[in-house]
Coordinates of C-alpha atoms in Angstrom, one line a residue:
M1 CA 0.0 0.0 0.0
Q2 CA 1.3 3.4 -1.0
R3 CA 0.7 5.0 2.4
D4 CA 2.9 2.3 4.0
Q5 CA 5.6 3.0 1.6
Q6 CA 5.5 6.7 2.4
D7 CA 5.3 6.1 6.2
P8 CA 8.4 7.4 8.0
L9 CA 7.6 5.1 11.0
A10 CA 7.1 1.9 8.9
K11 CA 10.6 0.7 9.8
F12 CA 9.8 0.5 13.5
K13 CA 7.5 -2.5 12.9
E14 CA 10.6 -4.6 12.6
E15 CA 11.6 -3.6 16.1
F16 CA 8.6 -5.5 17.6
F17 CA 7.6 -9.2 18.0
V18 CA 4.4 -9.5 16.0
E19 CA 3.0 -13.0 15.8
P20 CA 2.9 -14.1 12.1
G21 CA -0.6 -14.0 10.7
T22 CA -1.8 -11.7 13.5
I23 CA -2.9 -8.1 13.5
Y24 CA -2.6 -6.7 17.0
M25 CA -5.1 -4.0 17.8
D26 CA -4.9 -4.1 21.6
G27 CA -1.9 -2.0 22.3
N28 CA -4.1 0.4 24.3
S29 CA -4.4 -2.4 26.8
L30 CA -1.0 -4.1 26.6
G31 CA 1.7 -3.1 24.1
L32 CA 3.8 -5.6 22.2
M33 CA 7.3 -6.5 23.2
S34 CA 10.0 -4.8 21.3
K35 CA 13.3 -6.4 20.6
R36 CA 15.1 -3.7 22.5
A37 CA 12.9 -4.3 25.5
E38 CA 13.9 -8.0 25.5
T39 CA 17.6 -7.1 25.1
K40 CA 17.5 -4.6 28.0
L41 CA 15.7 -7.1 30.3
I42 CA 18.2 -9.8 29.5
G43 CA 21.0 -7.3 30.0
L44 CA 19.8 -6.4 33.5
M45 CA 19.4 -10.0 34.4
D46 CA 23.0 -10.5 33.2
S47 CA 24.1 -7.6 35.4
W48 CA 22.6 -9.5 38.4
K49 CA 24.4 -12.6 37.3
Q50 CA 27.7 -10.8 36.8
F51 CA 27.8 -8.3 39.6
G52 CA 25.5 -9.6 42.3
I53 CA 24.9 -6.9 44.8
E54 CA 27.4 -4.6 43.1
G55 CA 24.9 -4.2 40.3
W56 CA 23.4 -1.4 42.4
T57 CA 26.3 0.8 41.3
E58 CA 28.1 -1.2 38.5
G59 CA 27.2 -2.1 34.9
E60 CA 25.7 -0.2 32.0
H61 CA 22.6 0.6 33.9
P62 CA 23.3 0.8 37.7
W63 CA 20.1 -0.1 39.6
F64 CA 20.5 2.5 42.3
T65 CA 19.8 5.4 39.9
L66 CA 17.9 3.6 37.2
A67 CA 14.5 5.1 38.1
E68 CA 16.0 8.6 38.0
T69 CA 17.7 8.0 34.7
L70 CA 14.5 6.7 33.1
S71 CA 12.5 9.5 34.6
E72 CA 14.7 12.1 32.9
K73 CA 14.3 10.4 29.6
A74 CA 10.5 10.1 30.0
A75 CA 9.9 13.6 31.1
P76 CA 9.8 15.2 27.6
L77 CA 7.0 12.9 26.6
F78 CA 4.9 14.5 29.3
G79 CA 6.0 18.1 28.8
A80 CA 7.5 18.1 32.3
K81 CA 10.8 19.1 33.9
A82 CA 13.0 16.1 34.6
H83 CA 12.7 16.6 38.4
E84 CA 8.9 16.5 38.2
V85 CA 8.7 12.9 36.9
M86 CA 9.4 9.6 38.6
V87 CA 9.2 6.1 37.2
T88 CA 7.8 4.3 40.1
G89 CA 4.9 2.2 41.5
S90 CA 1.7 1.6 39.6
I91 CA -1.2 3.8 38.7
T92 CA -3.1 2.7 41.8
S93 CA -0.3 3.0 44.2
N94 CA 0.7 6.4 42.8
I95 CA -2.9 7.6 43.2
H96 CA -2.6 6.7 46.8
Q97 CA 0.8 8.5 47.0
M98 CA -0.5 11.7 45.3
L99 CA -3.7 11.9 47.3
S100 CA -1.8 11.2 50.6
T101 CA 0.5 14.1 49.7
V102 CA -1.7 16.8 48.2
Y103 CA -5.2 16.1 49.7
A104 CA -5.7 18.2 52.8
P105 CA -9.4 18.2 53.7
T106 CA -11.0 20.8 55.8
D107 CA -14.5 21.2 57.1
E108 CA -15.3 23.4 54.1
R109 CA -13.3 21.7 51.4
F110 CA -13.1 18.0 51.4
V111 CA -14.6 16.5 48.2
I112 CA -12.6 14.6 45.6
L113 CA -14.1 15.0 42.2
V114 CA -14.0 12.0 39.8
D115 CA -16.3 10.9 37.0
E116 CA -18.8 8.1 36.5
L117 CA -17.0 6.7 33.5
N118 CA -13.6 6.3 35.2
F119 CA -11.6 3.1 35.4
P120 CA -12.7 1.1 38.5
S121 CA -9.3 1.0 40.2
D122 CA -9.2 4.8 40.3
I123 CA -12.5 4.9 42.1
Y124 CA -11.5 2.1 44.5
A125 CA -8.4 4.1 45.4
V126 CA -10.2 7.3 46.0
E127 CA -12.9 5.6 48.1
S128 CA -10.4 3.7 50.2
H129 CA -8.3 6.9 50.7
L130 CA -11.3 8.9 51.8
R131 CA -12.1 6.2 54.4
L132 CA -8.5 6.3 55.7
R133 CA -8.9 10.0 56.1
G134 CA -12.1 9.7 58.1
Q135 CA -14.3 10.7 55.2
D136 CA -17.5 9.1 53.9
P137 CA -17.0 8.3 50.2
A138 CA -20.8 8.7 49.7
I139 CA -20.4 12.3 50.6
A140 CA -16.8 13.2 49.9
M141 CA -16.5 11.6 46.5
R142 CA -18.5 13.3 43.7
K143 CA -18.8 11.9 40.2
V144 CA -19.2 14.1 37.1
P145 CA -22.2 12.5 35.2
S146 CA -22.2 11.5 31.6
R147 CA -25.0 12.4 29.3
D148 CA -24.6 9.5 26.9
G149 CA -22.8 6.9 28.9
Y150 CA -19.6 7.3 26.8
T151 CA -18.3 10.8 27.1
L152 CA -18.1 13.8 29.4
E153 CA -19.1 17.4 28.6
L154 CA -16.7 20.2 29.8
E155 CA -19.7 22.1 31.0
D156 CA -20.7 19.3 33.3
I157 CA -17.2 19.0 34.7
L158 CA -17.1 22.7 35.5
A159 CA -20.5 22.5 37.0
E160 CA -19.3 20.0 39.6
M161 CA -16.3 22.2 40.7
K162 CA -18.2 23.5 43.7
D163 CA -16.6 25.3 46.7
D164 CA -16.3 22.1 48.7
V165 CA -14.0 20.3 46.1
A166 CA -10.4 20.0 47.2
V167 CA -9.0 17.8 44.5
L168 CA -10.1 16.5 41.1
L169 CA -8.9 13.3 39.6
L170 CA -10.0 12.7 36.0
P171 CA -8.7 10.6 33.1
S172 CA -6.9 12.4 30.3
V173 CA -8.5 9.9 27.8
L174 CA -11.6 7.9 28.8
Y175 CA -10.8 4.3 28.6
R176 CA -14.0 3.1 27.0
S177 CA -14.8 5.8 24.4
G178 CA -11.4 7.2 23.8
Q179 CA -12.5 10.8 24.5
L180 CA -9.6 13.2 25.2
L181 CA -10.4 15.8 27.8
P182 CA -9.1 19.4 27.6
L183 CA -6.6 19.3 30.4
R184 CA -5.6 22.9 30.2
E185 CA -9.1 24.2 30.4
I186 CA -10.0 21.9 33.2
T187 CA -6.8 22.8 35.2
E188 CA -7.3 26.5 34.7
A189 CA -10.9 26.3 35.9
A190 CA -9.9 24.1 38.9
H191 CA -7.2 26.6 40.0
A192 CA -9.6 29.5 39.7
K193 CA -11.7 27.6 42.3
G194 CA -8.8 26.7 44.5
I195 CA -8.9 23.0 43.4
I196 CA -5.9 20.8 42.9
A197 CA -6.0 19.2 39.5
G198 CA -4.8 15.7 38.9
F199 CA -5.1 13.3 35.9
D200 CA -4.7 9.6 35.1
L201 CA -2.8 9.5 31.8
A202 CA -3.1 5.7 31.3
H203 CA -4.6 6.0 27.8
S204 CA -2.6 9.0 26.6
A205 CA 0.9 8.2 27.9
G206 CA 2.9 7.3 24.8
A207 CA 0.1 8.0 22.4
M208 CA 0.4 11.8 22.2
P209 CA 2.5 14.7 23.5
H210 CA 1.6 16.3 26.8
D211 CA 2.3 19.7 28.3
L212 CA 1.8 19.1 32.0
H213 CA 4.1 21.7 33.4
D214 CA 3.0 24.6 31.2
E215 CA -0.6 23.7 31.6
G216 CA -0.2 23.9 35.3
V217 CA -1.4 20.4 36.1
D218 CA -0.7 19.6 39.8
F219 CA -0.2 15.9 39.6
A220 CA -0.6 13.0 37.2
V221 CA -0.1 9.2 37.2
W222 CA 0.2 6.7 34.4
C223 CA 1.4 3.2 33.3
H224 CA 4.0 2.3 30.8
Y225 CA 2.6 -1.0 29.6
K226 CA 0.1 0.2 27.1
Y227 CA 1.3 2.5 24.4
M228 CA 4.8 2.6 25.9
N229 CA 5.3 -1.1 25.6
S230 CA 7.1 -1.8 28.9
G231 CA 5.5 -5.2 29.5
P232 CA 2.8 -6.6 31.7
G233 CA 2.8 -5.0 35.1
G234 CA 5.6 -2.7 34.1
T235 CA 6.6 0.0 36.5
G236 CA 4.3 3.1 36.3
G237 CA 5.0 6.8 36.6
L238 CA 4.0 9.9 38.4
Y239 CA 4.3 13.7 37.9
L240 CA 4.2 16.3 40.6
H241 CA 4.5 20.0 39.6
E242 CA 7.6 21.6 41.1
R243 CA 5.5 24.1 43.1
H244 CA 4.5 21.1 45.3
H245 CA 7.9 19.7 45.9
D246 CA 8.1 21.2 49.4
L247 CA 5.4 18.7 50.5
N248 CA 6.6 15.6 52.4
P249 CA 5.4 12.4 50.8
G250 CA 2.1 11.2 52.3
I251 CA 3.5 7.6 52.0
A252 CA 7.2 7.7 52.9
G253 CA 9.7 5.0 52.1
W254 CA 13.4 4.7 52.0
F255 CA 13.8 5.1 48.2
G256 CA 12.2 8.5 48.7
S257 CA 15.3 9.5 50.7
D258 CA 18.0 11.8 49.6
K259 CA 20.3 9.3 47.9
A260 CA 23.4 10.8 49.5
K261 CA 22.0 9.9 52.9
Q262 CA 19.9 6.9 52.1
F263 CA 22.4 4.4 53.4
D264 CA 23.2 6.3 56.6
M265 CA 20.3 4.3 58.0
D266 CA 19.1 7.3 60.0
H267 CA 15.6 7.1 61.3
S268 CA 15.0 10.7 60.4
F269 CA 13.7 10.9 56.9
T270 CA 15.5 13.3 54.6
K271 CA 13.4 13.5 51.4
A272 CA 15.0 13.5 48.0
E273 CA 14.8 16.6 45.8
G274 CA 11.9 16.7 43.3
A275 CA 9.6 13.8 42.4
G276 CA 12.1 11.3 43.6
A277 CA 10.9 11.9 47.1
Y278 CA 7.6 10.2 46.2
Q279 CA 9.1 6.8 45.6
V280 CA 8.4 4.3 48.3
G281 CA 10.2 0.9 48.3
T282 CA 13.0 -0.6 46.4
P283 CA 12.3 -0.3 42.7
N284 CA 11.5 -3.4 40.7
I285 CA 14.5 -3.4 38.4
F286 CA 13.3 -6.1 36.0
S287 CA 9.9 -4.4 35.6
M288 CA 11.7 -1.2 34.6
A289 CA 14.2 -2.8 32.3
P290 CA 12.0 -3.0 29.2
L291 CA 11.3 0.7 29.5
I292 CA 15.0 1.4 28.7
G293 CA 14.5 0.0 25.2
S294 CA 11.1 1.5 24.8
L295 CA 12.3 5.0 25.5
E296 CA 15.1 4.6 23.0
L297 CA 12.4 4.0 20.3
F298 CA 10.4 7.0 21.4
E299 CA 13.4 9.2 21.2
E300 CA 14.1 7.9 17.7
A301 CA 10.6 8.1 16.4
G302 CA 9.5 11.3 18.0
I303 CA 6.2 11.6 19.9
D304 CA 4.8 14.2 17.4
K305 CA 5.2 11.8 14.5
I306 CA 3.7 9.0 16.6
R307 CA 0.6 11.1 17.3
S308 CA 0.3 12.1 13.7
K309 CA 0.4 8.5 12.4
S310 CA -2.0 7.4 15.1
L311 CA -4.5 9.9 14.0
E312 CA -4.1 8.9 10.4
L313 CA -4.6 5.2 11.2
T314 CA -7.7 5.7 13.4
T315 CA -9.2 8.1 10.9
M316 CA -8.7 5.6 8.1
L317 CA -10.2 2.8 10.3
R318 CA -13.3 4.7 11.3
E319 CA -14.0 6.0 7.8
K320 CA -13.8 2.5 6.3
L321 CA -15.9 1.0 9.1
A322 CA -18.5 3.7 8.6
A323 CA -18.8 2.8 5.0
L324 CA -18.5 -1.0 5.3
V325 CA -20.1 -1.8 8.7
P326 CA -22.7 0.9 9.6
S327 CA -24.2 -1.2 12.4
L328 CA -21.1 -0.5 14.5
I329 CA -21.7 2.7 16.4
D330 CA -18.6 4.8 16.6
V331 CA -18.8 6.5 20.1
T332 CA -15.4 8.1 19.9
P333 CA -15.5 11.9 19.4
K334 CA -14.8 12.9 15.8
A335 CA -12.4 15.9 16.3
D336 CA -8.7 15.0 16.4
D337 CA -8.1 17.2 19.5
Q338 CA -10.9 15.4 21.4
R339 CA -9.8 11.8 21.0
G340 CA -6.9 9.5 22.0
G341 CA -5.2 6.6 20.3
H342 CA -8.1 4.1 20.0
I343 CA -11.6 4.1 18.7
A344 CA -14.6 2.6 20.4
L345 CA -17.4 0.8 18.7
A346 CA -20.7 0.0 20.4
H347 CA -22.6 -3.1 19.3
P348 CA -25.0 -5.4 21.3
E349 CA -23.0 -8.4 20.1
A350 CA -19.6 -6.9 21.0
A351 CA -18.2 -9.8 23.0
R352 CA -19.1 -12.3 20.3
I353 CA -17.6 -10.1 17.6
C354 CA -14.4 -9.8 19.5
K355 CA -14.1 -13.6 19.7
A356 CA -14.8 -13.9 16.0
L357 CA -12.0 -11.3 15.3
K358 CA -9.6 -13.4 17.3
K359 CA -10.5 -16.4 15.3
A360 CA -9.7 -14.4 12.2
G361 CA -6.2 -13.5 13.5
I362 CA -7.1 -10.0 14.8
V363 CA -6.6 -9.1 18.5
P364 CA -9.2 -6.5 19.6
D365 CA -10.2 -5.4 23.0
F366 CA -13.7 -5.8 24.6
R367 CA -15.1 -3.6 27.4
A368 CA -18.4 -4.5 29.0
P369 CA -21.1 -4.3 28.2
D370 CA -21.0 -3.5 24.5
I371 CA -17.7 -1.8 23.4
I372 CA -15.1 -3.0 20.9
R373 CA -11.9 -1.1 21.3
L374 CA -9.4 -1.0 18.4
A375 CA -6.0 0.6 18.7
P376 CA -3.8 0.7 15.7
I377 CA -0.4 1.5 17.2
A378 CA 1.9 3.8 15.2
F379 CA 5.0 1.7 15.9
Y380 CA 3.7 -1.6 14.6
T381 CA 0.4 -1.2 12.7
S382 CA 0.4 -0.6 9.0
F383 CA -2.3 1.1 6.9
E384 CA -2.7 -2.3 5.2
D385 CA -3.4 -3.8 8.6
V386 CA -6.2 -1.3 9.1
E387 CA -7.8 -2.1 5.8
K388 CA -7.7 -5.9 6.6
V389 CA -9.4 -5.2 10.0
A390 CA -12.2 -3.3 8.4
L391 CA -12.8 -6.0 5.8
A392 CA -12.7 -8.7 8.5
L393 CA -15.3 -6.9 10.5
Q394 CA -17.5 -6.5 7.5
D395 CA -17.4 -10.3 6.9
I396 CA -18.0 -11.1 10.5
I397 CA -21.1 -8.9 10.8
E398 CA -22.6 -9.4 7.4
D399 CA -22.2 -13.2 7.5
E400 CA -23.0 -13.3 11.2
L401 CA -19.9 -15.3 11.8
Y402 CA -20.0 -14.1 15.5
K403 CA -23.0 -16.3 16.2
E404 CA -20.8 -19.4 16.8
F405 CA -19.6 -17.7 20.0
S406 CA -21.3 -16.8 23.3
N407 CA -21.9 -13.1 23.9
E408 CA -20.0 -13.2 27.3
R409 CA -16.7 -11.8 28.1
N410 CA -13.7 -14.0 28.8
V411 CA -12.2 -14.0 32.3
V412 CA -9.6 -11.4 31.2
A413 CA -11.1 -9.0 28.7

């Protein structure tokens, strides 16, 4: 296909392990392994084999400062200063850390604002944190409502920013519909009301550029295992604007210590400078290792080019599906600046259709109760792949090939 021949990122497909005969459209849930990720993981395993405990300070990637090294390389992807980013924890643990650090409820201002479409783990974390702080989640957690069950309106978000809201925690991209929220407008409105603005970047990290520092975002959390291809359960990331770096970590641990004093074994905590202070325990070196290779690829490809190709791929896919399979309802916003890296299609037989796609060699993503998510990834999806997916969906639905499967999700969906 001519568009593939002209694609400046086409060469990167060779960097990834793509199962022969398979088109992988689930990189918004778990990215594929890159060859460099494998090499870096094996390399760090070898450093353990070669150096033993000396691996903390010896070898190509000393473990003691690996998180800081990776954070500095990741920061440009988030429009952040190097000392505002830390590769650490997971989304859920980092939500607990950020709320423990910045949430300071008073009798007048105690509400954490979330939304009714958010990923369950974020809600669980907020609820449990509120209980730990002596708050009743039924009162102290407020959800922005959705008008259509798929998206949020900026007007409705702003309307819920009442005088009793202390912190908001919203997704940058809604995991089901792919809607991209306007972070700058939300942050500015929050600050005008004295509200701390935080975001979960799970579905935008690695899919598009960010501008967290200049937009004034207070804190953010994300994972690296989706668009950033760091592997299942890979170490996550957090961002805390430098204006908050005077705050002691709500959850303190020894890897949040000043590294020059960490091994003094003093019981008085001396926090590290910048976002490093908000680490807790010893970093999982093998879970960070693949990210070394992944960040090399991002540096070479460029996040702007990745975003541009992603938009081209998703535009092509949704246009072909609209023409070939009109029974699939595209619930992702149309405008480029209002959508992330995947498209979401609603259909009452969604679970069965996803199973039929897998039988046809295409890996999609199902989200209950009726959503098919498709994410053509700029690194390893071709325009020809997109055309094949559209044609496969046409065959599956027109010929009712999905009827041989049950319309129930698998244990892991």
